[in-house]
XYZ file of C-alpha atoms in Angstrom:
762
model
C -0.077 -0.350 0.150
C 1.195 3.490 -0.775
C 1.446 6.596 1.144
C -1.855 7.493 -0.612
C -3.396 4.549 0.647
C -3.696 3.552 -3.317
C -5.896 6.242 -4.112
C -3.709 7.055 -7.209
C -4.693 4.108 -9.053
C -7.843 6.120 -9.906
C -5.374 8.271 -12.125
C -4.551 5.309 -13.618
C -7.566 4.013 -14.471
C -8.612 7.458 -16.211
C -5.653 7.262 -18.084
C -6.706 3.859 -19.423
C -10.219 4.739 -19.940
C -10.266 8.201 -21.239
C -13.440 8.269 -23.228
C -15.329 6.739 -20.237
C -13.953 9.289 -18.004
C -14.670 12.299 -20.549
C -18.224 11.390 -20.890
C -18.554 10.931 -17.108
C -17.014 14.360 -16.557
C -19.135 16.218 -18.957
C -22.457 14.633 -17.621
C -21.249 15.325 -13.726
C -20.199 19.047 -14.607
C -23.604 19.622 -16.474
C -25.558 18.274 -13.741
C -23.325 20.320 -11.149
C -23.664 23.430 -12.974
C -27.485 23.045 -13.068
C -27.412 22.591 -9.312
C -24.977 25.205 -8.429
C -27.472 27.911 -10.503
C -29.872 26.900 -7.558
C -27.676 27.872 -4.785
C -29.324 30.122 -2.250
C -27.280 33.009 0.023
C -27.897 32.579 4.044
C -27.835 36.217 5.376
C -29.364 35.875 9.032
C -26.550 36.199 11.570
C -28.613 34.674 13.993
C -27.668 31.370 12.198
C -24.021 31.507 13.377
C -24.878 30.667 16.733
C -27.641 28.384 16.109
C -27.295 25.279 18.437
C -29.160 23.201 21.012
C -28.123 25.314 23.769
C -30.635 26.589 26.339
C -29.700 30.254 25.253
C -30.734 29.835 22.049
C -33.869 28.074 22.586
C -35.102 30.812 25.021
C -34.193 33.404 22.239
C -35.954 31.649 19.348
C -39.283 31.391 22.009
C -38.753 35.090 22.561
C -38.738 36.036 18.805
C -41.843 33.880 18.517
C -43.748 35.889 20.915
C -42.229 39.097 19.918
C -41.346 38.803 16.228
C -41.246 42.642 15.415
C -37.707 42.806 16.644
C -36.712 40.643 13.712
C -38.563 42.653 11.259
C -37.652 46.218 11.853
C -36.182 48.244 9.202
C -34.891 51.430 10.950
C -34.312 54.730 9.277
C -31.880 57.068 10.845
C -32.397 60.480 9.751
C -29.727 63.032 10.397
C -30.057 67.185 10.086
C -31.421 70.271 11.196
C -34.916 68.515 12.115
C -36.821 71.094 14.159
C -37.356 73.217 11.190
C -41.007 73.518 10.277
C -40.620 72.559 6.775
C -38.189 69.494 7.811
C -40.642 68.611 10.303
C -43.557 68.779 7.995
C -41.701 66.512 5.780
C -41.089 64.045 8.346
C -44.451 63.992 9.253
C -45.328 63.127 5.678
C -42.782 60.220 5.783
C -44.262 58.714 8.638
C -47.781 58.993 7.091
C -46.519 57.625 3.810
C -44.686 54.617 5.713
C -47.733 53.729 7.692
C -49.659 53.624 4.211
C -47.160 50.616 2.784
C -48.785 47.415 2.249
C -47.145 44.694 4.511
C -46.021 47.242 6.932
C -47.459 46.468 10.151
C -46.172 49.725 12.289
C -44.353 52.655 12.122
C -43.029 54.212 15.399
C -41.123 57.486 15.541
C -41.393 60.923 17.349
C -44.679 61.363 15.675
C -45.758 58.245 17.739
C -45.584 60.159 20.839
C -48.846 61.422 22.612
C -49.304 63.711 25.604
C -50.494 62.158 28.674
C -54.405 61.712 28.706
C -56.365 64.601 30.015
C -59.243 63.778 32.858
C -61.751 62.187 30.158
C -59.045 60.216 28.690
C -58.400 61.956 25.573
C -54.701 61.981 24.060
C -53.035 64.632 21.952
C -49.985 63.967 19.909
C -46.937 65.667 21.273
C -46.131 67.044 17.884
C -48.963 69.268 17.114
C -50.686 69.331 13.798
C -50.168 72.671 12.988
C -46.475 73.889 13.304
C -47.091 77.772 12.156
C -47.645 79.295 15.477
C -44.218 77.943 16.788
C -41.170 80.129 16.993
C -37.713 79.180 17.842
C -38.186 78.891 21.246
C -41.272 76.943 21.105
C -39.350 74.262 18.521
C -36.822 74.156 21.326
C -39.670 73.665 23.727
C -41.028 70.981 21.800
C -37.884 69.284 21.368
C -37.489 69.037 25.099
C -40.809 67.981 25.485
C -40.155 64.910 23.161
C -36.717 63.991 25.166
C -38.768 63.887 27.994
C -41.287 61.125 26.696
C -40.614 57.827 27.602
C -41.197 56.302 24.312
C -38.568 58.889 22.569
C -35.847 59.560 25.090
C -32.426 57.710 24.299
C -34.493 55.758 21.821
C -36.052 57.394 19.001
C -34.570 61.134 19.366
C -30.924 62.259 20.163
C -30.150 64.974 22.749
C -29.196 67.634 20.681
C -32.592 66.975 18.187
C -30.489 66.156 15.209
C -30.920 62.465 14.720
C -34.207 60.724 14.510
C -35.492 57.289 14.201
C -38.004 55.577 12.154
C -38.717 52.241 12.933
C -40.676 50.350 10.431
C -41.960 46.667 11.214
C -42.401 44.755 8.507
C -45.222 42.130 8.656
C -43.900 38.730 9.649
C -44.799 37.292 6.279
C -42.358 39.219 4.498
C -39.209 36.681 4.904
C -38.164 35.728 1.562
C -35.202 37.763 0.436
C -36.432 39.302 -2.693
C -39.826 40.287 -0.834
C -37.448 42.131 1.913
C -35.381 43.723 -0.767
C -38.535 44.763 -2.426
C -40.099 46.330 0.919
C -36.638 47.923 1.740
C -36.516 49.398 -1.945
C -39.738 51.120 -1.441
C -38.967 52.391 2.135
C -35.711 53.685 0.678
C -37.576 55.365 -2.300
C -39.945 57.274 0.094
C -37.245 58.412 1.853
C -35.426 59.932 -0.730
C -38.479 61.382 -2.478
C -39.682 62.956 0.770
C -36.332 64.224 2.040
C -34.991 65.582 -1.055
C -34.183 68.863 -0.424
C -34.273 69.282 3.248
C -30.806 69.013 4.275
C -31.433 65.830 6.052
C -29.691 62.582 5.434
C -31.118 59.038 5.984
C -29.518 55.503 6.493
C -31.296 52.277 6.709
C -30.479 49.411 9.446
C -32.046 47.046 11.280
C -32.255 43.208 10.559
C -33.816 43.236 6.935
C -31.255 45.730 5.694
C -28.561 44.022 7.556
C -29.561 40.832 5.678
C -29.588 42.281 2.416
C -25.928 44.112 2.896
C -24.446 40.540 3.728
C -26.152 38.897 0.723
C -24.992 41.843 -1.590
C -21.457 41.709 -0.142
C -21.141 38.102 -0.395
C -22.513 38.058 -4.266
C -19.620 40.735 -4.771
C -17.038 38.501 -2.971
C -18.124 35.263 -5.048
C -17.529 36.940 -8.261
C -14.176 38.360 -7.063
C -12.807 35.309 -5.480
C -13.703 32.941 -8.304
C -12.819 35.250 -11.254
C -9.641 36.906 -10.047
C -8.565 33.961 -8.243
C -8.744 31.522 -11.249
C -7.089 33.881 -13.403
C -4.050 34.575 -11.007
C -3.759 30.941 -10.957
C -3.725 30.733 -14.650
C -1.238 33.531 -14.989
C 1.259 32.013 -12.477
C 0.853 28.683 -14.166
C 1.755 30.130 -17.571
C 4.327 32.116 -16.066
C 5.944 29.136 -14.488
C 5.810 26.829 -17.418
C 5.468 29.295 -20.211
C 3.161 26.731 -22.390
C -0.193 27.168 -23.007
C -0.928 23.410 -23.255
C 0.553 23.021 -19.461
C -2.022 25.620 -18.415
C -5.010 24.100 -19.898
C -4.031 20.684 -18.408
C -3.812 22.384 -15.113
C -6.674 24.713 -15.321
C -9.633 22.884 -16.607
C -9.562 20.332 -13.782
C -9.658 23.262 -11.562
C -12.627 24.851 -12.841
C -14.441 21.569 -13.221
C -13.647 21.105 -9.347
C -15.257 24.181 -8.457
C -18.581 23.758 -10.320
C -18.753 19.843 -8.920
C -18.228 21.343 -5.245
C -20.907 24.050 -5.827
C -23.445 21.465 -7.068
C -22.593 19.223 -4.121
C -23.199 22.342 -1.852
C -26.755 22.527 -3.306
C -27.385 18.634 -3.278
C -26.722 18.703 0.481
C -29.094 21.456 1.098
C -26.385 24.134 2.226
C -26.380 27.621 1.198
C -23.610 30.146 0.716
C -23.140 32.088 3.630
C -19.966 34.311 5.373
C -17.803 31.284 5.684
C -19.018 28.852 3.331
C -18.235 31.812 0.465
C -14.548 30.945 1.020
C -15.083 26.980 0.180
C -15.090 27.499 -4.065
C -11.677 29.363 -3.474
C -10.432 26.708 -1.236
C -11.227 24.186 -3.699
C -9.659 26.169 -6.556
C -6.329 26.553 -4.815
C -5.968 22.948 -3.895
C -6.807 21.931 -7.283
C -4.510 24.338 -8.490
C -1.349 23.059 -5.864
C -2.232 19.560 -6.912
C -2.288 20.023 -10.577
C 1.018 21.963 -10.370
C 2.564 18.937 -8.508
C 1.565 16.718 -11.046
C 2.455 18.897 -14.150
C 5.721 19.555 -12.655
C 6.669 15.829 -12.407
C 5.081 15.003 -15.906
C 7.435 18.200 -17.426
C 10.528 16.668 -15.490
C 9.416 13.119 -16.901
C 9.158 14.827 -20.650
C 12.675 16.421 -19.958
C 14.034 12.805 -19.469
C 12.898 11.657 -22.592
C 9.561 9.661 -21.739
C 6.570 9.848 -24.122
C 3.560 11.754 -23.245
C 1.646 8.630 -21.850
C 4.748 7.408 -19.708
C 5.524 10.686 -18.566
C 1.864 11.070 -17.348
C 1.640 7.604 -15.953
C 4.866 7.865 -14.027
C 3.830 11.289 -12.573
C 0.832 9.892 -11.531
C 2.523 6.855 -9.597
C 5.227 9.231 -8.069
C 2.872 12.335 -7.291
C -0.512 10.307 -6.889
C 0.306 9.271 -3.493
C 1.261 12.589 -1.538
C -1.787 14.395 -3.374
C -3.903 11.776 -2.166
C -2.348 11.894 1.358
C -2.378 15.767 1.122
C -6.163 15.683 0.187
C -6.887 13.326 3.137
C -5.188 15.373 5.662
C -7.092 18.541 4.397
C -10.077 16.724 4.647
C -9.455 15.370 7.949
C -8.650 18.861 8.977
C -11.908 20.563 7.751
C -13.897 17.451 9.458
C -12.624 18.439 12.666
C -14.938 21.293 12.231
C -17.646 19.390 11.801
C -17.707 18.008 14.959
C -18.230 21.284 16.680
C -21.664 21.664 18.121
C -22.916 24.481 16.144
C -24.651 23.891 12.779
C -23.222 26.775 11.208
C -19.533 25.939 11.838
C -20.337 22.168 11.166
C -21.900 22.994 8.019
C -18.938 24.763 6.617
C -16.538 21.738 7.944
C -18.556 19.844 5.857
C -18.877 21.599 2.731
C -15.082 22.311 3.207
C -13.822 18.528 3.587
C -16.168 17.476 0.504
C -14.630 20.275 -1.556
C -11.276 18.992 -0.451
C -12.076 15.768 -1.433
C -13.485 16.898 -4.871
C -10.481 18.763 -5.535
C -8.275 15.773 -5.626
C -10.737 13.522 -7.494
C -11.049 16.337 -10.037
C -7.300 16.373 -10.523
C -6.468 12.567 -10.318
C -9.008 11.877 -12.905
C -9.061 14.603 -15.245
C -5.157 15.566 -15.233
C -4.334 12.189 -16.939
C -6.945 12.552 -19.234
C -6.415 16.076 -20.367
C -2.499 15.697 -20.478
C -2.662 12.958 -22.727
C -5.012 14.659 -24.596
C -3.504 17.935 -24.841
C 0.176 17.122 -24.853
C 0.495 14.631 -27.436
C -0.710 17.637 -30.025
C 2.453 19.774 -28.669
C 5.961 19.283 -29.560
C 8.943 19.914 -27.304
C 10.455 17.593 -24.034
C 12.142 20.690 -22.404
C 11.211 21.653 -19.269
C 10.307 25.430 -20.168
C 9.924 26.584 -16.589
C 13.980 26.309 -16.379
C 14.391 29.048 -19.098
C 12.026 31.849 -17.774
C 12.854 34.373 -15.131
C 10.544 32.918 -12.641
C 12.051 29.726 -13.124
C 15.446 30.588 -12.719
C 14.381 32.639 -9.328
C 12.766 29.505 -8.006
C 15.999 27.068 -8.758
C 18.139 29.709 -7.210
C 16.144 30.394 -4.136
C 15.536 26.384 -3.909
C 19.201 25.902 -4.198
C 20.034 28.818 -1.407
C 17.319 27.095 0.820
C 19.059 24.046 0.630
C 22.447 25.410 1.448
C 21.074 27.193 4.616
C 18.844 24.315 5.937
C 21.330 21.582 5.346
C 24.470 23.748 5.711
C 23.287 24.702 9.030
C 20.719 22.853 10.549
C 21.411 23.432 14.179
C 21.113 27.110 14.002
C 17.897 26.666 11.683
C 16.296 24.583 13.919
C 16.909 26.629 17.495
C 15.668 29.890 16.094
C 12.599 28.156 14.546
C 12.031 26.391 18.372
C 12.609 29.877 19.846
C 10.394 31.480 17.579
C 7.606 29.012 17.919
C 7.688 29.398 21.930
C 7.182 32.876 21.833
C 4.542 32.985 19.071
C 3.026 30.234 21.057
C 2.865 32.352 24.210
C 1.521 35.216 22.376
C -1.271 33.163 20.835
C -2.602 31.598 24.278
C -2.567 35.214 25.493
C -5.011 36.241 22.956
C -8.449 37.232 24.372
C -11.675 35.954 22.566
C -13.582 38.479 20.678
C -16.886 38.647 18.686
C -18.859 41.775 17.533
C -21.842 41.234 14.978
C -20.826 44.429 13.387
C -17.446 42.726 11.971
C -20.101 40.574 9.731
C -20.942 43.856 7.914
C -19.349 46.146 5.143
C -17.404 49.320 7.282
C -18.819 51.545 4.577
C -22.414 50.167 4.356
C -25.579 51.830 5.600
C -26.507 49.240 7.934
C -23.010 49.520 9.994
C -22.852 53.447 9.769
C -26.627 53.484 11.151
C -25.849 51.437 14.019
C -22.882 53.381 14.818
C -24.719 56.341 14.863
C -27.463 54.751 17.266
C -24.341 54.041 19.429
C -23.006 57.219 19.163
C -26.218 59.502 19.937
C -28.545 57.360 21.397
C -28.625 54.914 24.227
C -27.168 51.871 22.108
C -28.098 49.310 19.488
C -27.472 46.295 21.667
C -30.359 44.845 23.728
C -30.472 42.755 26.356
C -34.201 41.504 27.593
C -35.739 40.126 30.378
C -38.298 37.701 29.360
C -41.261 37.161 31.323
C -43.728 34.278 31.314
C -46.605 34.730 33.959
C -47.843 31.705 36.141
C -50.557 29.751 34.547
C -53.777 31.557 34.465
C -51.905 34.936 35.636
C -52.484 37.690 32.578
C -49.382 39.976 31.646
C -51.814 43.167 32.835
C -52.824 41.696 35.845
C -51.310 43.983 38.771
C -48.950 41.483 40.273
C -47.390 40.787 36.739
C -47.005 44.959 36.449
C -45.214 44.599 39.856
C -43.207 41.900 38.450
C -42.137 43.869 35.397
C -41.405 46.875 37.208
C -38.920 45.039 39.487
C -37.149 43.480 36.437
C -36.887 46.574 34.690
C -35.114 48.177 37.980
C -32.729 45.155 37.604
C -31.696 46.024 34.159
C -31.793 49.983 34.599
C -29.502 49.575 37.874
C -26.635 48.372 35.376
C -24.200 51.027 34.190
C -23.979 49.302 31.116
C -27.567 49.663 30.048
C -28.391 53.321 28.905
C -32.292 53.084 28.583
C -34.972 50.416 29.287
C -38.439 50.021 28.192
C -41.365 47.732 29.235
C -45.147 47.865 29.857
C -44.388 49.793 33.186
C -43.218 52.921 30.934
C -46.465 52.775 29.519
C -48.232 52.696 32.822
C -46.043 55.482 34.200
C -46.765 57.901 31.069
C -50.531 57.205 31.428
C -50.502 57.940 34.789
C -48.561 61.193 34.928
C -51.637 63.281 32.759
C -55.139 63.706 34.875
C -56.206 60.268 34.905
C -56.662 58.832 38.409
C -54.050 56.370 39.651
C -54.921 52.550 38.577
C -56.795 53.818 35.504
C -53.920 52.633 33.019
C -55.455 49.067 33.227
C -58.640 49.935 30.805
C -56.228 51.599 28.723
C -53.565 48.589 28.477
C -56.498 46.368 27.729
C -57.985 48.618 25.019
C -54.494 49.026 23.463
C -53.105 45.255 24.086
C -53.067 44.133 20.099
C -50.678 47.296 19.697
C -48.541 46.515 22.763
C -48.219 43.347 21.917
C -45.999 44.060 19.074
C -43.149 45.025 21.459
C -43.766 44.494 25.539
C -46.892 41.989 25.717
C -46.534 38.627 23.927
C -49.719 37.472 21.938
C -50.398 34.765 24.438
C -51.203 37.321 27.058
C -49.018 35.837 29.429
C -45.533 36.745 28.292
C -44.145 40.451 28.572
C -40.618 41.872 27.816
C -38.398 43.954 29.471
C -35.810 45.574 27.085
C -32.539 47.317 27.868
C -30.452 49.215 25.467
C -26.684 49.554 25.303
C -23.792 50.688 22.999
C -23.021 47.864 20.740
C -19.702 45.860 22.656
C -17.806 42.798 21.778
C -18.362 39.362 23.781
C -15.715 40.014 26.381
C -17.198 43.062 27.660
C -20.636 41.716 27.660
C -20.048 38.724 29.403
C -19.462 40.598 33.166
C -22.842 42.331 32.187
C -24.669 39.147 31.674
C -23.122 37.508 34.948
C -24.226 40.955 36.748
C -27.839 40.724 35.546
C -28.115 37.192 35.795
C -27.124 37.413 39.510
C -29.540 40.589 40.052
C -32.494 38.344 38.422
C -31.720 35.323 40.749
C -32.951 37.375 43.482
C -36.266 37.915 41.195
C -36.502 34.438 40.619
C -36.700 33.348 44.316
C -38.710 35.934 45.130
C -41.587 34.792 42.143
C -40.711 30.899 41.736
C -44.361 30.525 39.946
C -42.799 33.123 37.249
C -40.685 32.345 34.331
C -37.775 34.860 34.487
C -35.159 34.581 31.474
C -32.558 37.160 30.335
C -32.189 36.728 26.625
C -31.099 38.681 23.280
C -28.807 37.903 20.378
C -26.450 40.024 22.011
C -26.252 37.704 25.063
C -26.624 34.481 23.012
C -23.626 35.766 20.624
C -21.602 36.596 23.812
C -22.009 32.978 25.389
C -21.803 31.332 22.228
C -19.112 32.977 20.584
C -16.548 32.439 23.545
C -17.948 28.635 23.971
C -17.340 28.607 19.923
C -13.835 29.592 19.930
C -12.924 27.137 22.658
C -14.195 24.349 20.917
C -12.603 25.287 17.816
C -9.365 25.348 19.349
C -9.969 22.028 20.681
C -10.663 21.194 17.265
C -7.636 22.358 16.109
C -5.733 20.821 18.549
C -7.374 17.501 17.376
C -7.064 17.920 13.839
C -2.983 18.546 14.143
C -2.465 15.554 16.121
C -4.717 13.032 14.225
C -2.916 14.619 10.778
C 0.651 14.626 12.186
C -0.055 10.877 13.408
C -1.247 9.704 10.228
C 1.351 11.119 8.167
C 3.645 8.822 10.199
C 1.479 5.773 9.429
C 1.051 6.666 5.945
C 4.714 7.055 5.462
C 5.268 3.634 7.919
C 7.606 5.732 9.669
C 7.623 7.281 13.597
C 10.583 10.003 12.622
C 8.350 11.499 10.132
C 5.625 11.872 12.750
C 7.945 13.694 15.211
C 9.545 15.750 12.533
C 6.356 16.947 11.290
C 5.747 18.578 14.703
C 7.580 21.740 14.584
C 7.487 22.705 10.914
C 3.461 22.500 11.207
C 3.014 24.099 14.777
C 5.389 27.118 13.792
C 2.657 28.517 11.243
C -0.050 28.327 13.495
C 1.911 29.744 16.450
C 2.917 32.559 14.025
C -0.808 33.425 12.823
C -1.678 33.365 16.658
C 0.952 35.927 17.141
C -0.172 38.054 14.470
C -3.714 38.161 16.283
C -2.057 39.253 19.536
C 0.134 42.124 18.183
C -2.821 43.350 15.732
C -5.227 43.546 18.307
C -7.884 41.296 16.372
C -7.943 38.695 19.429
C -9.003 35.423 18.685
C -12.338 35.046 16.489
C -14.247 32.322 15.386
C -13.135 33.190 11.775
C -9.616 33.095 12.704
C -9.609 29.645 14.373
C -11.431 28.414 11.101
C -8.346 30.059 9.262
C -6.315 28.279 11.189
C -7.595 25.086 10.927
C -7.904 25.088 7.261
C -4.658 26.525 6.781
C -2.905 23.615 8.817
C -4.648 21.321 6.449
C -3.253 23.157 3.388
C 0.072 23.731 4.721
C 0.773 20.434 5.843
C 0.453 19.417 2.265
C 4.299 20.643 1.576
C 5.386 18.703 4.385
C 3.895 15.342 2.546
C 5.332 16.457 -0.771
C 8.930 17.043 0.886
C 8.627 13.734 2.563
C 7.536 11.907 -0.416
C 10.256 13.565 -2.748
C 12.522 12.850 -0.067
C 11.620 9.114 -0.422
C 11.963 9.086 -4.401
C 15.454 10.658 -3.808
C 16.675 8.206 -1.634
C 15.817 5.420 -3.850
C 18.002 7.135 -6.407
C 21.258 7.578 -3.916
C 22.841 6.149 -0.836
C 23.864 9.191 0.651
C 21.225 10.746 2.417
C 22.336 14.199 2.646
C 22.866 14.356 -1.178
C 19.313 12.883 -1.235
C 18.131 15.829 0.673
C 19.852 18.532 -1.141
C 18.321 16.865 -4.423
C 14.951 16.928 -2.348
C 14.810 20.476 -1.751
C 16.296 21.847 -5.193
C 13.761 19.490 -7.060
C 11.074 20.189 -5.168
C 11.607 23.573 -4.075
C 10.346 25.312 -7.444
C 7.141 23.877 -7.378
C 6.756 24.390 -3.736
C 7.659 27.902 -4.585
C 4.980 28.512 -7.218
C 2.338 26.479 -5.517
C 2.629 28.710 -2.138
C 2.295 31.475 -4.354
C -0.708 30.511 -6.047
C -2.273 29.461 -2.499
C -1.229 32.575 -1.108
C -2.883 34.987 -3.997
C -5.730 32.669 -4.501
C -6.716 32.702 -0.765
C -5.396 36.218 -0.524
C -8.317 37.464 -2.967
C -10.321 37.111 0.172
C -8.784 40.089 1.750
C -10.583 42.312 -0.735
C -13.593 41.215 0.505
C -16.415 43.592 2.116
C -16.920 41.864 5.062
C -14.405 42.359 7.872
C -14.745 38.708 9.056
C -13.871 37.192 5.767
C -10.996 39.829 5.373
C -9.662 38.618 8.788
C -9.989 34.682 7.220
C -7.738 36.076 4.236
C -5.011 37.560 6.295
C -4.525 34.912 8.815
C -4.654 32.297 5.809
C -1.961 34.420 4.111
C 0.381 34.664 7.133
C 0.072 31.053 8.065
C 0.786 29.678 4.532
C 3.820 31.916 4.103
C 4.856 30.812 7.363
C 4.485 27.123 6.338
C 6.483 27.672 2.994
C 9.396 28.889 5.195
C 8.961 26.055 7.758
C 8.770 23.377 5.072
C 11.455 24.693 3.016
C 13.900 25.507 5.800
C 13.179 23.860 8.844
C 12.022 20.423 7.789
C 15.162 19.662 5.442
C 17.102 21.000 8.713
C 15.193 18.372 10.927
C 15.755 16.051 8.267
C 19.439 16.874 8.126
C 20.028 16.327 11.911
C 17.898 13.148 11.712
C 19.895 11.706 8.880
C 23.305 12.620 10.850
C 22.181 11.215 14.111
C 21.459 7.825 12.385
C 24.854 7.906 10.396
C 26.439 8.289 13.946
C 24.743 5.646 15.309
C 25.361 3.139 12.344
C 28.783 4.126 12.817
C 29.122 3.385 16.409
C 27.468 -0.220 16.242
């Protein structure tokens, strides 16, 4: 059995059955292309933290009872708002929004009413006729609005220059295109109504966030695939200087991408923030395997072999290493599939299938295309040696061999010290998550959130979700008392800027001329409207919401602990009621911390299993031990970068470590495989090692450049999380290249010298 467990024989089968393989490939590609056209985009950031955890179940239950929180489009209007003409235009906007189809409610400063008079009549805070108001009158109106519990710190900034219009879409408007159509309609009204007022308007809220993420993903997909693919083609041509070689390498790459996208649809997956990089991953893996195969075939042609014999020999020599590298990358990605979060597990599965497809695409199609295309062209010279990139890569490989083999002890000590320092910095990284990192920096959605954080109580929310005892209505006096106590717990925390609950409605109503206790009838009459925000449709549940400036997970965890401690006292006093702290920010803070810890465990597991697998496949305990340092160093280096750049450990970066490790270990395997072949040609282990580095070095250089630039396209993403993935991947792959071209040969040299001394002493 070979190091590739015999999987390279698939390439030999393809070589012997070219017509059958060609027909199968065409059929599979057409079917996959059809399936790929049906792939959808996933934009709900709540899905990132979906799990079987109790926190997520509570959040889902709360959203089911209070769905408005998921369907709010928030228009953030800024400017000199307290001018007669501007206020009139804003009133018009409010009324026009109310009249839109599929809009359940609109909440703004025009929703604010004065407390009732003695007859229970209500009057709007902003009068219908603004003409009698002078500058002092408008200033007084602004102060009245800021004193209103619905408005203060929620809908109007203290300086009166920013106001929110909260447009609640009907719960049935969930399909992405329906959401887009409705948001576009809202945007159109805003533009039409406010043009000429000097006011600016931006849109945020969950529906707008969904659209922003999908638009960014669609843009990224085009750039990653097109730019990455043409970078790979250009570098392949630059290295080989033959169009025929480029065709042989590129066609399996393109085919594998189509197969992978079709497989995603077949498995019921969608394109989201992290699965968006899977096609790019398949592309660079296919390019890497294809380059190794093509390099070996070109060398064989240079040695005088026929095209068929050269291709067959390349499959036999390089195929086992390609199979093993595919297996190690697949295992690294499968380690993510055991994380108890469907979002991450789904990505791990998609990536593992993609890595497998990348191998099958090359092992089946490379022999077929190589024989078909190369038989039609003349020449046996290794063209890469005559171009400047060929000369440069050969020269660099020889220098690397001279350094690593000439000074193995120094290289090893420096690498070990560097690994220790970087590992310490990796472990010092704090965990970090902020949902804003899912949004483009210059997007309306993010700017709107940032303006709310800067001028109002904040865009973050934490809610106390109350369910009254069986048979007790949420409007009962006992319920109102419990709601008031829960609100005090929230309001007492210094992180919470302001709160909102049914108690605020009671306080507002009874601050007028109606007698104390008269609010109950008003609440009963307006139950349906209140059910949108503070009372559940079941009649027994109530929501107390606290607002705070958006913060990362590390800052929120102490807040959550303080609030839970405060609510424990309330739970003890009201054992029959169900009192739960919830909200997306809470779930994200707790889940992201746990997720990063689980991802670190899966990364450690992947490293251990894959390094052991290398030893098993190569039947060498030495290979296992010698693989450790060259593959731990790149991960530690990436962790040090995160620490020094203040990114911290995010789930995206740990995923990038896992993927990059799975790819980086490929170079280790190819180095061992080439060393095995060279050892068969010479009895001098040092000479064999020198030939290994100088022969394999050029293709390692060009394949690393393809990997770095291919995955490097992700740094052009509009989404910060995807960009971070790109930064980490590029750094880890570059560090892995130097570890495999310098450190691994140094370790092999030390091991060879130790074995020679041991044999001489016998």
